[in-house]
Coordinates of C-alpha atoms and ligand atoms in Angstrom, one line a residue:
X1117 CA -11.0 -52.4 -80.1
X1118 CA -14.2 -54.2 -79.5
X1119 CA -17.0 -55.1 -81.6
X1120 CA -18.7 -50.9 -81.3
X1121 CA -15.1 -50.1 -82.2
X1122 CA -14.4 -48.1 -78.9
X1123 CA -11.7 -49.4 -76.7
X1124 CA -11.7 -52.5 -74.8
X1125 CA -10.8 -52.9 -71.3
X1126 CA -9.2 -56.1 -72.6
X1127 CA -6.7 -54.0 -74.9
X1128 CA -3.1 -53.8 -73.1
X1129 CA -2.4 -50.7 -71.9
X1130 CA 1.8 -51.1 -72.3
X1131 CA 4.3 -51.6 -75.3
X1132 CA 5.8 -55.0 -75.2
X1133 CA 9.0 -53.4 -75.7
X1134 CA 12.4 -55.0 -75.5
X1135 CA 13.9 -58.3 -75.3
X1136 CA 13.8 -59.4 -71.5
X1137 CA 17.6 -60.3 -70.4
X1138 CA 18.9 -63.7 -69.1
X1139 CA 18.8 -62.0 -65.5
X1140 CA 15.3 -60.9 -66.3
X1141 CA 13.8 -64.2 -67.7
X1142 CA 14.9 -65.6 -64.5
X1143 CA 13.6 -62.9 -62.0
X1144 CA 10.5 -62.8 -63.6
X1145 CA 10.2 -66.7 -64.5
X1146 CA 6.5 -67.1 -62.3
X1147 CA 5.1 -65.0 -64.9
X1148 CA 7.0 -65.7 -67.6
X1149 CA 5.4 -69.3 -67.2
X1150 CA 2.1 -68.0 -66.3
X1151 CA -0.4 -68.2 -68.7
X1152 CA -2.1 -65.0 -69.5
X1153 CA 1.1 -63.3 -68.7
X1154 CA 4.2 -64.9 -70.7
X1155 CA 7.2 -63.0 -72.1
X1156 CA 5.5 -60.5 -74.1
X1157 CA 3.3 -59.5 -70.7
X1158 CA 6.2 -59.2 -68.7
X1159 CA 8.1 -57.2 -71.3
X1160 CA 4.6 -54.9 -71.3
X1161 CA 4.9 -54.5 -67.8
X1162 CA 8.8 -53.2 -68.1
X1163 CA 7.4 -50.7 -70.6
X1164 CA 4.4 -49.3 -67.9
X1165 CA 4.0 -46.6 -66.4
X1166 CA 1.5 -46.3 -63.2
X1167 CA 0.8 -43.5 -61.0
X1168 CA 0.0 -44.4 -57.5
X1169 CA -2.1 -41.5 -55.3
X1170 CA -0.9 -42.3 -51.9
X1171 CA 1.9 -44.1 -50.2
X1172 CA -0.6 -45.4 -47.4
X1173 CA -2.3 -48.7 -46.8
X1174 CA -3.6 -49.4 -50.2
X1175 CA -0.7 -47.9 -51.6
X1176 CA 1.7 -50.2 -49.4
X1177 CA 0.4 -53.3 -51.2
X1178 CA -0.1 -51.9 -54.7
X1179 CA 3.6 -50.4 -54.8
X1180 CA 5.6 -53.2 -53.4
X1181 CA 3.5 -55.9 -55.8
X1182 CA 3.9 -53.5 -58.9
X1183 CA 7.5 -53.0 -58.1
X1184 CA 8.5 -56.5 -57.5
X1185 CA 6.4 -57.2 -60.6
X1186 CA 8.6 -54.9 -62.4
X1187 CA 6.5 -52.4 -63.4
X1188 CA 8.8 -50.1 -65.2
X1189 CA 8.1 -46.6 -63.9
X1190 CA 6.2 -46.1 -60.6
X1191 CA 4.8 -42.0 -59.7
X1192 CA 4.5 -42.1 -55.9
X1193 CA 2.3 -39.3 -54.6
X1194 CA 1.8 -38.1 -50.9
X1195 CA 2.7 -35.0 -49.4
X1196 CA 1.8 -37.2 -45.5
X1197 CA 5.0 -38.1 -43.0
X1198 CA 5.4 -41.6 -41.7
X1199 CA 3.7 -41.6 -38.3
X1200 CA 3.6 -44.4 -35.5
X1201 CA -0.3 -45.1 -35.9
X1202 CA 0.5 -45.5 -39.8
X1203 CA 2.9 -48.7 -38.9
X1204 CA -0.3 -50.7 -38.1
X1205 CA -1.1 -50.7 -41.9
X1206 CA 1.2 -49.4 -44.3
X1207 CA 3.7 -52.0 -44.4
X1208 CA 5.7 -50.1 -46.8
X1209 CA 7.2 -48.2 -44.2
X1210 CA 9.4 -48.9 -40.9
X1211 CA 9.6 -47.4 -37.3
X1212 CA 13.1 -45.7 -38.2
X1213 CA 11.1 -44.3 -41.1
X1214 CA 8.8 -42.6 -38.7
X1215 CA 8.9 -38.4 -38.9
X1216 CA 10.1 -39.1 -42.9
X1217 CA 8.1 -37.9 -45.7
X1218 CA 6.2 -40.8 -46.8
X1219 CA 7.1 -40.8 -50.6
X1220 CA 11.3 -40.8 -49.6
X1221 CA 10.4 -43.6 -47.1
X1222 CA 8.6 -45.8 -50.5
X1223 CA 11.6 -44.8 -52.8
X1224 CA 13.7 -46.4 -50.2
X1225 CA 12.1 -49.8 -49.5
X1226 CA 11.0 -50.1 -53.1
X1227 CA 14.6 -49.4 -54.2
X1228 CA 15.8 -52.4 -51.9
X1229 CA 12.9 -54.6 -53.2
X1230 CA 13.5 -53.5 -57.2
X1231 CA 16.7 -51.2 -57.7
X1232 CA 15.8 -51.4 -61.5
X1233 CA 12.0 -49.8 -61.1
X1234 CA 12.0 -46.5 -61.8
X1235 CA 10.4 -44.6 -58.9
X1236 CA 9.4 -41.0 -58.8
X1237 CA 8.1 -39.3 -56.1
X1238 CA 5.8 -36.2 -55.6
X1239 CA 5.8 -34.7 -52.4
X1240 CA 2.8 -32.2 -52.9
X1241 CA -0.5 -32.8 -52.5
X1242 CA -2.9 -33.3 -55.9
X1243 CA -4.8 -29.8 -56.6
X1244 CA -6.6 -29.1 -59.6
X1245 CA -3.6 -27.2 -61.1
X1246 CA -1.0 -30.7 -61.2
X1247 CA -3.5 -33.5 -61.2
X1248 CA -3.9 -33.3 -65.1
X1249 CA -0.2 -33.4 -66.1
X1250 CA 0.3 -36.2 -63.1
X1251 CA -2.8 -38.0 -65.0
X1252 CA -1.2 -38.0 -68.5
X1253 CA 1.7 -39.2 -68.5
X1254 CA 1.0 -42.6 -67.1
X1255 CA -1.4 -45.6 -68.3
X1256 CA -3.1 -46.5 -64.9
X1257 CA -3.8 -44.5 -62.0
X1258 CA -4.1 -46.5 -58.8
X1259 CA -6.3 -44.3 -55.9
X1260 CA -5.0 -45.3 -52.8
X1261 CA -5.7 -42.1 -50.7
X1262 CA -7.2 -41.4 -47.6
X1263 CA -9.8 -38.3 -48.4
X1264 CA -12.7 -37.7 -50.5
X1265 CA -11.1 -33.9 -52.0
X1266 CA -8.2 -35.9 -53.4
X1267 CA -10.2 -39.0 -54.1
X1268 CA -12.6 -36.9 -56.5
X1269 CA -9.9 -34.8 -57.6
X1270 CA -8.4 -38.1 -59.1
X1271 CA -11.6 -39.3 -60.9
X1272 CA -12.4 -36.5 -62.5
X1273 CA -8.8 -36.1 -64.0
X1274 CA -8.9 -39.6 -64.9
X1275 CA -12.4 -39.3 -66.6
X1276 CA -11.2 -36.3 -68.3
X1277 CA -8.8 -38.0 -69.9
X1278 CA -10.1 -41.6 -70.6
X1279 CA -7.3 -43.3 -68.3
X1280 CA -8.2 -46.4 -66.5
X1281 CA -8.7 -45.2 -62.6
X1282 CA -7.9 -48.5 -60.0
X1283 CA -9.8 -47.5 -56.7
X1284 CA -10.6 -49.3 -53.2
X1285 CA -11.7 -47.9 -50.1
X1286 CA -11.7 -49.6 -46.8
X1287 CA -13.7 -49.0 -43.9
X1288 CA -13.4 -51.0 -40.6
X1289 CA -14.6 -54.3 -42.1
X1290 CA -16.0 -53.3 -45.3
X1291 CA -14.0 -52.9 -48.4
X1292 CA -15.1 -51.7 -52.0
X1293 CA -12.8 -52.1 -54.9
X1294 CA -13.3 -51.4 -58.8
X1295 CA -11.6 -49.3 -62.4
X1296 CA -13.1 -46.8 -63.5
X1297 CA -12.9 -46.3 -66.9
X1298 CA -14.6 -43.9 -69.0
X1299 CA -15.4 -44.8 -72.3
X1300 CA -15.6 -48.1 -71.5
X1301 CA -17.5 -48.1 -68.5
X1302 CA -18.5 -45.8 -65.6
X1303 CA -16.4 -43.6 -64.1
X1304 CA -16.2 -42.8 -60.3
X1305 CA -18.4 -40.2 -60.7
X1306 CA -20.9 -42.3 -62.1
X1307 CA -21.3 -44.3 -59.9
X1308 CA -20.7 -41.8 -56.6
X1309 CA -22.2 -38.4 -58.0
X1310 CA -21.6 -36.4 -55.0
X1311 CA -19.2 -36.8 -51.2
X1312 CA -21.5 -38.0 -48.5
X1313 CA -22.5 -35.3 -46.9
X1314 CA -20.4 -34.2 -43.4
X1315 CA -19.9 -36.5 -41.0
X1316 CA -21.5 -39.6 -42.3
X1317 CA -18.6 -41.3 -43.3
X1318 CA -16.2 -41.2 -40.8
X1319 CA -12.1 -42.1 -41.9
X1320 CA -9.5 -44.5 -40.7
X1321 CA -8.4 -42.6 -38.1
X1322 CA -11.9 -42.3 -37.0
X1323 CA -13.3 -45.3 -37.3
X1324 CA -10.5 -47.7 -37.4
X1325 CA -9.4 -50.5 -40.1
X1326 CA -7.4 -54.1 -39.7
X1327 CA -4.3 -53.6 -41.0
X1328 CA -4.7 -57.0 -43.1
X1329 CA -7.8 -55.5 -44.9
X1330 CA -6.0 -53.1 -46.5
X1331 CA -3.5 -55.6 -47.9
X1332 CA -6.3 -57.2 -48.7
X1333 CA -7.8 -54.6 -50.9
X1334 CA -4.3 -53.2 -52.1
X1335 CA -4.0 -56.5 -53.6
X1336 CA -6.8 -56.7 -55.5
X1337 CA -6.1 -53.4 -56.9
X1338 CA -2.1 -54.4 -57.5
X1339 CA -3.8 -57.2 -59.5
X1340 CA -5.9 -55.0 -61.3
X1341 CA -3.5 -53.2 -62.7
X1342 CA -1.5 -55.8 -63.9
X1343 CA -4.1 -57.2 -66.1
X1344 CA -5.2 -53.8 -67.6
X1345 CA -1.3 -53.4 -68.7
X1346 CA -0.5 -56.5 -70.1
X1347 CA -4.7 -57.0 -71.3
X1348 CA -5.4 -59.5 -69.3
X1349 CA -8.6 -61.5 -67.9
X1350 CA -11.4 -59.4 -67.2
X1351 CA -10.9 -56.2 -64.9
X1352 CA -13.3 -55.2 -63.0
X1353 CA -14.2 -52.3 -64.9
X1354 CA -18.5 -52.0 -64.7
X1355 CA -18.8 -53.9 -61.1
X1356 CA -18.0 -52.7 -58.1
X1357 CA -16.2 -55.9 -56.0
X1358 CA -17.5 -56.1 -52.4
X1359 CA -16.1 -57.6 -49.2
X1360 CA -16.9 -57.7 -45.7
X1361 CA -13.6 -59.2 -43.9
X1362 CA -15.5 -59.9 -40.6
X1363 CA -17.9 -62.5 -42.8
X1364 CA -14.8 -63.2 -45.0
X1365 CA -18.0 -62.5 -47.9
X1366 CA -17.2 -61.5 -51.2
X1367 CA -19.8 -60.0 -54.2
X1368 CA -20.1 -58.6 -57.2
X1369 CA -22.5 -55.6 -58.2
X1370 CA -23.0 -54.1 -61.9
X1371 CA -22.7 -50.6 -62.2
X1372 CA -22.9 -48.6 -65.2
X1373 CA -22.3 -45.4 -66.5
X1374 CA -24.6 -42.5 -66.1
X1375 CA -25.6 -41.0 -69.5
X1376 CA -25.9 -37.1 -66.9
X1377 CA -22.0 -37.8 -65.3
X1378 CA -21.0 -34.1 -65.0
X1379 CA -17.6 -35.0 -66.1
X1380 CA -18.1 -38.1 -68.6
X1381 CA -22.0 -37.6 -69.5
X1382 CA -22.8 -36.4 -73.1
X1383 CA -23.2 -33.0 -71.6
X1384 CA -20.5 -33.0 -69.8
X1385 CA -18.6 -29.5 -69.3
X1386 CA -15.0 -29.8 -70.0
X1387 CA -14.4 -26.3 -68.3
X1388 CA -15.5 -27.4 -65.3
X1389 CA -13.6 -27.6 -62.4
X1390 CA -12.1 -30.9 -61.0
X1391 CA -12.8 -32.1 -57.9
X1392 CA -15.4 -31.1 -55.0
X1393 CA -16.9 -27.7 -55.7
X1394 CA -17.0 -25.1 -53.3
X1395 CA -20.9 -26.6 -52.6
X1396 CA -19.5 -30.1 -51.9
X1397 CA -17.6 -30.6 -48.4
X1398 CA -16.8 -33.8 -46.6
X1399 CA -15.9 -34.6 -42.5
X1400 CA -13.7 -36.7 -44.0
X1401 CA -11.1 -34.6 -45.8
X1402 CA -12.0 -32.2 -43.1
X1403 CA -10.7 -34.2 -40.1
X1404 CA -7.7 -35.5 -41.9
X1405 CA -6.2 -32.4 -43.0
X1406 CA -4.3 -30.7 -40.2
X1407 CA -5.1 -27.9 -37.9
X1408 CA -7.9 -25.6 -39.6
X1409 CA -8.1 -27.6 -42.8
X1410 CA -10.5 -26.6 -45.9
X1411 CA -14.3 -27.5 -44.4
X1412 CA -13.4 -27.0 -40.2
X1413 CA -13.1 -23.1 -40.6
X1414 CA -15.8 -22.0 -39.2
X1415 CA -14.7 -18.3 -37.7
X1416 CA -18.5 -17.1 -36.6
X1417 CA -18.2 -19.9 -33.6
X1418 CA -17.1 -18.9 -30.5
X1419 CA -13.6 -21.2 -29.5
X1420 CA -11.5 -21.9 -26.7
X1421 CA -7.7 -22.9 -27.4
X1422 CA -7.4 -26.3 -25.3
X1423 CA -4.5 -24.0 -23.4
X1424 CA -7.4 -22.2 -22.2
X1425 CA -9.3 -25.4 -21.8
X1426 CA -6.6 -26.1 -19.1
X1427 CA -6.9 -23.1 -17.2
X1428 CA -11.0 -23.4 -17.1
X1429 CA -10.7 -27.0 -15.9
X1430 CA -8.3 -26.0 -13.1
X1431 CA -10.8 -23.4 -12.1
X1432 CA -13.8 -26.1 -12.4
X1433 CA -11.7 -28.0 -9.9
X1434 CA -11.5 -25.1 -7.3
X1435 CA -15.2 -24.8 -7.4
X1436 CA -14.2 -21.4 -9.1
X1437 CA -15.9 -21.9 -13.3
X1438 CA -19.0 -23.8 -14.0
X1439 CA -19.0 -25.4 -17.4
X1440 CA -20.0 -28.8 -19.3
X1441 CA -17.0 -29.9 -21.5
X1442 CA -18.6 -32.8 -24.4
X1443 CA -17.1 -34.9 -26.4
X1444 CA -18.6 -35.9 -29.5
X1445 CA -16.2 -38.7 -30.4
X1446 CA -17.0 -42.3 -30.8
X1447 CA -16.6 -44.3 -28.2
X1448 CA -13.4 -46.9 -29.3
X1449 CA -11.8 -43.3 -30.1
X1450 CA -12.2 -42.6 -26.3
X1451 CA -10.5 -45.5 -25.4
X1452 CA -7.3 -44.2 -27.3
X1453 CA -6.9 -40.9 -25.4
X1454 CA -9.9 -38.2 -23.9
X1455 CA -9.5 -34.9 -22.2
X1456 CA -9.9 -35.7 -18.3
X1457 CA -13.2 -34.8 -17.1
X1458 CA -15.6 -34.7 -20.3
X1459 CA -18.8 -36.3 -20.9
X1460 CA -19.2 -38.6 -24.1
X1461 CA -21.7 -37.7 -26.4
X1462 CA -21.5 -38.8 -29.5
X1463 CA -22.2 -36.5 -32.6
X1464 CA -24.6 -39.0 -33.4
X1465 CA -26.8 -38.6 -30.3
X1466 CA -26.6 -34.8 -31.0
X1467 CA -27.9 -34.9 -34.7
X1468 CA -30.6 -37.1 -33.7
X1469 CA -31.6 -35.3 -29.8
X1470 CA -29.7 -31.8 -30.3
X1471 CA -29.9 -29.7 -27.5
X1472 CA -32.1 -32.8 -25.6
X1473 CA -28.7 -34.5 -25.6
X1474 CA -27.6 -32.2 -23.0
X1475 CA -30.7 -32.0 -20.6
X1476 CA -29.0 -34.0 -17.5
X1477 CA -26.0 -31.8 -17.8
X1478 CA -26.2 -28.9 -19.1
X1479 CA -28.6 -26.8 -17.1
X1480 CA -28.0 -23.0 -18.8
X1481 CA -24.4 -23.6 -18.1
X1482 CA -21.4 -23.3 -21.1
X1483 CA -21.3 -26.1 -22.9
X1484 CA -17.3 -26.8 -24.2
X1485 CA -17.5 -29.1 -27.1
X1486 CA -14.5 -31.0 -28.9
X1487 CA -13.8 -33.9 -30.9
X1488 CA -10.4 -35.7 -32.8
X1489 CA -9.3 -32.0 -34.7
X1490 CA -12.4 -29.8 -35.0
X1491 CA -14.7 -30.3 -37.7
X1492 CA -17.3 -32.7 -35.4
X1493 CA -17.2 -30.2 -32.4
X1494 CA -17.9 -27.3 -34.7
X1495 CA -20.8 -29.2 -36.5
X1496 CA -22.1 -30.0 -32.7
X1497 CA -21.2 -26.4 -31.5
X1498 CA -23.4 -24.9 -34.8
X1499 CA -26.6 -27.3 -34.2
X1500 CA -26.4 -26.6 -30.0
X1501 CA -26.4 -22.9 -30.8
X1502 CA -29.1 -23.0 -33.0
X1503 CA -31.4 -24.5 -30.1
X1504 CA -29.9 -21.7 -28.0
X1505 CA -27.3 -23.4 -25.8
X1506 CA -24.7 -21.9 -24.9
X1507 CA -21.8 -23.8 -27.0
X1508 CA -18.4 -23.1 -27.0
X1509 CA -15.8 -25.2 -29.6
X1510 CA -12.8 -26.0 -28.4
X1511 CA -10.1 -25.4 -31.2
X1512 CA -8.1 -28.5 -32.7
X1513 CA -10.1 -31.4 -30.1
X1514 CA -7.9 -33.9 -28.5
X1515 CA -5.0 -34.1 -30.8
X1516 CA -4.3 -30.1 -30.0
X1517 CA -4.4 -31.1 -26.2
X1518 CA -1.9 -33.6 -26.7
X1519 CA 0.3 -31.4 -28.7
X1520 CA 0.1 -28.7 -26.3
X1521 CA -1.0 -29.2 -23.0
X1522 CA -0.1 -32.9 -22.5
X1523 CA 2.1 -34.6 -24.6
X1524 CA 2.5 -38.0 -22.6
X1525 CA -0.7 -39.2 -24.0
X1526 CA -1.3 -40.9 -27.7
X1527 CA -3.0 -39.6 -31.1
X1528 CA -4.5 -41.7 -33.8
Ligands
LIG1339 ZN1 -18.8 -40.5 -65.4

């Protein structure tokens, strides 16, 4: 308790429990001799209990520290499979594990690095019916996922409930890290009221990430959450730790929490749903979600399936179909895979020119549009339309070509 008798991001979070064994003392000895740590903090981390949200880059590093820290009980949550771009990040996981569900894949390696850690896994993906009971039975909850539904689904259930929330977020060379903590300090929410709006935070697999950063960032969270469990140092709770990898710069900014939080304010509504409302959306969890994920259905457009695509591409060929076919991707994504024969524009130059864009192409011709999976063409497809061009999505972008018109080439 501190001095306004509220708790105290300095008060451990876990038991000290048990004696440690001979075996144990000797495993564990670099902490054991560690001031700050000791016997009684390793004991307190044998008594913990952590839930990790996503067995991904951050949650690579945050899992295999906690476990060979001997965290007692580790929740594992992901509902993903192991794919080959994951590899260049999420260390947890091998290339035989690729095609595996990513939380058996973790329970395996962590089970080779700590057989005694207790780890549970959760295949299904956090909605606002589970994420309370996932929440409450554990003393930390380390955010490591990769979309903004899940990420504010996971703040609010942790504000709700007053547990410590570890979060980081990587973005090509910029990395954020802090806890959230309401009660003691802010909570996400506080600090980030509302998703960016569509599109203005692209993901990893848009924007790309060094694979290092994120074991950069995973450790500082792993780190975290040690010293919240054993009440140690001073967490980061109330500043929000900066880098930039590509300056190798580190800061620190204060943040505080807001008095109007809709879930930790003073006149906050406990009924209130977790999560992004139906009035909230984000490209983000849009474009990593598969297929016609929550935010890319958009059924008053007018699509082409990329089969389709084909055939109309053949016909441009022949001199037989006339047609523009855009793609509103950045341009390093274009260097991974494109559909032969369209134009780059980015969604950028769109938003900012719309149908002007288009003027040295598109001369009252169809205009096709695609992107990675969707929810950029349709955005594109919605604004063109609107400045009456004729604008045509094509359903599922690049990644459905490759599934089903030309497997040979890559996806990210
Ligand atoms: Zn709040």
């Amino acid at each position: 308790m501190d001095a306004s008798g509220g708790p105290s991001a300095r008060m451990p979070l876990a038991p000290v429990g048990e004696e440690l064994s001979p075996a144990e003392r000797t495993r564990f000895a670099r902490h054991v001799i560690l001031p700050g740590v000791g016997d009684r903090g390793q004991r307190r981390l044998r008594s913990a209990r952590v839930l990790v949200v996503g067995a991904g880059g951050l949650g690579s590093p945050v899992l295999l520290y906690l476990a060979a820290a001997g965290v007692g009980r580790l929740t594992v949550v992901d509902d993903d499979v192991v794919e080959a771009t994951n590899l260049q990040r999420q260390v947890l996981h091998g290339i035989a594990d690729v095609g595996r569900a990513k939380v058996d894949s973790a329970v395996q390696a962590l089970a080779l690095l700590a057989p005694e850690v207790e780890v549970r896994p959760v295949s299904q993906r956090l909605v606002a019916d589970n994420v309370l009971d996932l929440v409450a039975d554990h003393d930390v909850v380390v955010d490591g996922a990769d979309n903004f539904p899940t990420r504010y689904l996971v703040g609010d259930a942790c504000a709700r409930l007053g547990v410590p929330h570890v979060w980081g977020s990587v973005y090509q060379h910029d990395a954020q890290v802090s806890v959230w903590w309401s009660g003691v300090g802010p909570c996400y929410r506080c600090v980030f009221p509302s998703p960016p709006p569509p599109g203005a935070v692209p993901s990893c697999s848009t924007g790309g990430v060094l694979g290092a950063s994120v074991g950069t960032i995973g450790s500082v969270m792993a780190e975290e959450v040690v010293k919240l469990l054993i009440g140690g140092g001073e967490p980061l709770v109330g500043r929000l730790l900066v880098h930039d990898a590509w300056r190798q710069e580190w800061s620190t900014l204060p943040v505080a929490a807001n008095p109007d939080c809709v879930v930790c304010g003073a006149g906050a509504d406990p009924r209130r749903p977790l999560g992004i409302g139906a009035t909230e959306s984000s490209q983000d969890g849009a474009e990593e979600a598969s297929g016609d994920g929550a935010g890319t259905a958009r059924p008053s457009l007018p699509s082409i399936s990329v089969v389709d695509l084909a055939t109309r591409l053949a016909a441009r060929e022949s001199g037989s179909d006339e047609f523009v076919l855009v793609d509103v991707r950045e341009p390093g994504e274009r260097d991974v895979v494109v559909i032969p024969g369209a134009l780059a524009v980015p969604l950028g130059e769109v938003r900012a020119r719309g149908g002007e864009a288009l003027a040295e192409v598109a001369h009252g011709i169809p205009v096709l549009v695609h992107c990675k999976s969707g929810a950029r063409s349709a955005e594109a497809v919605e604004r063109l339309r609107a400045e009456g061009v004729d604008a045509v999505d094509v359903t599922g972008g690049v990644l459905a070509w490759v599934r089903d018109v030309d497997p040979t080439q890559p996806t990210y």
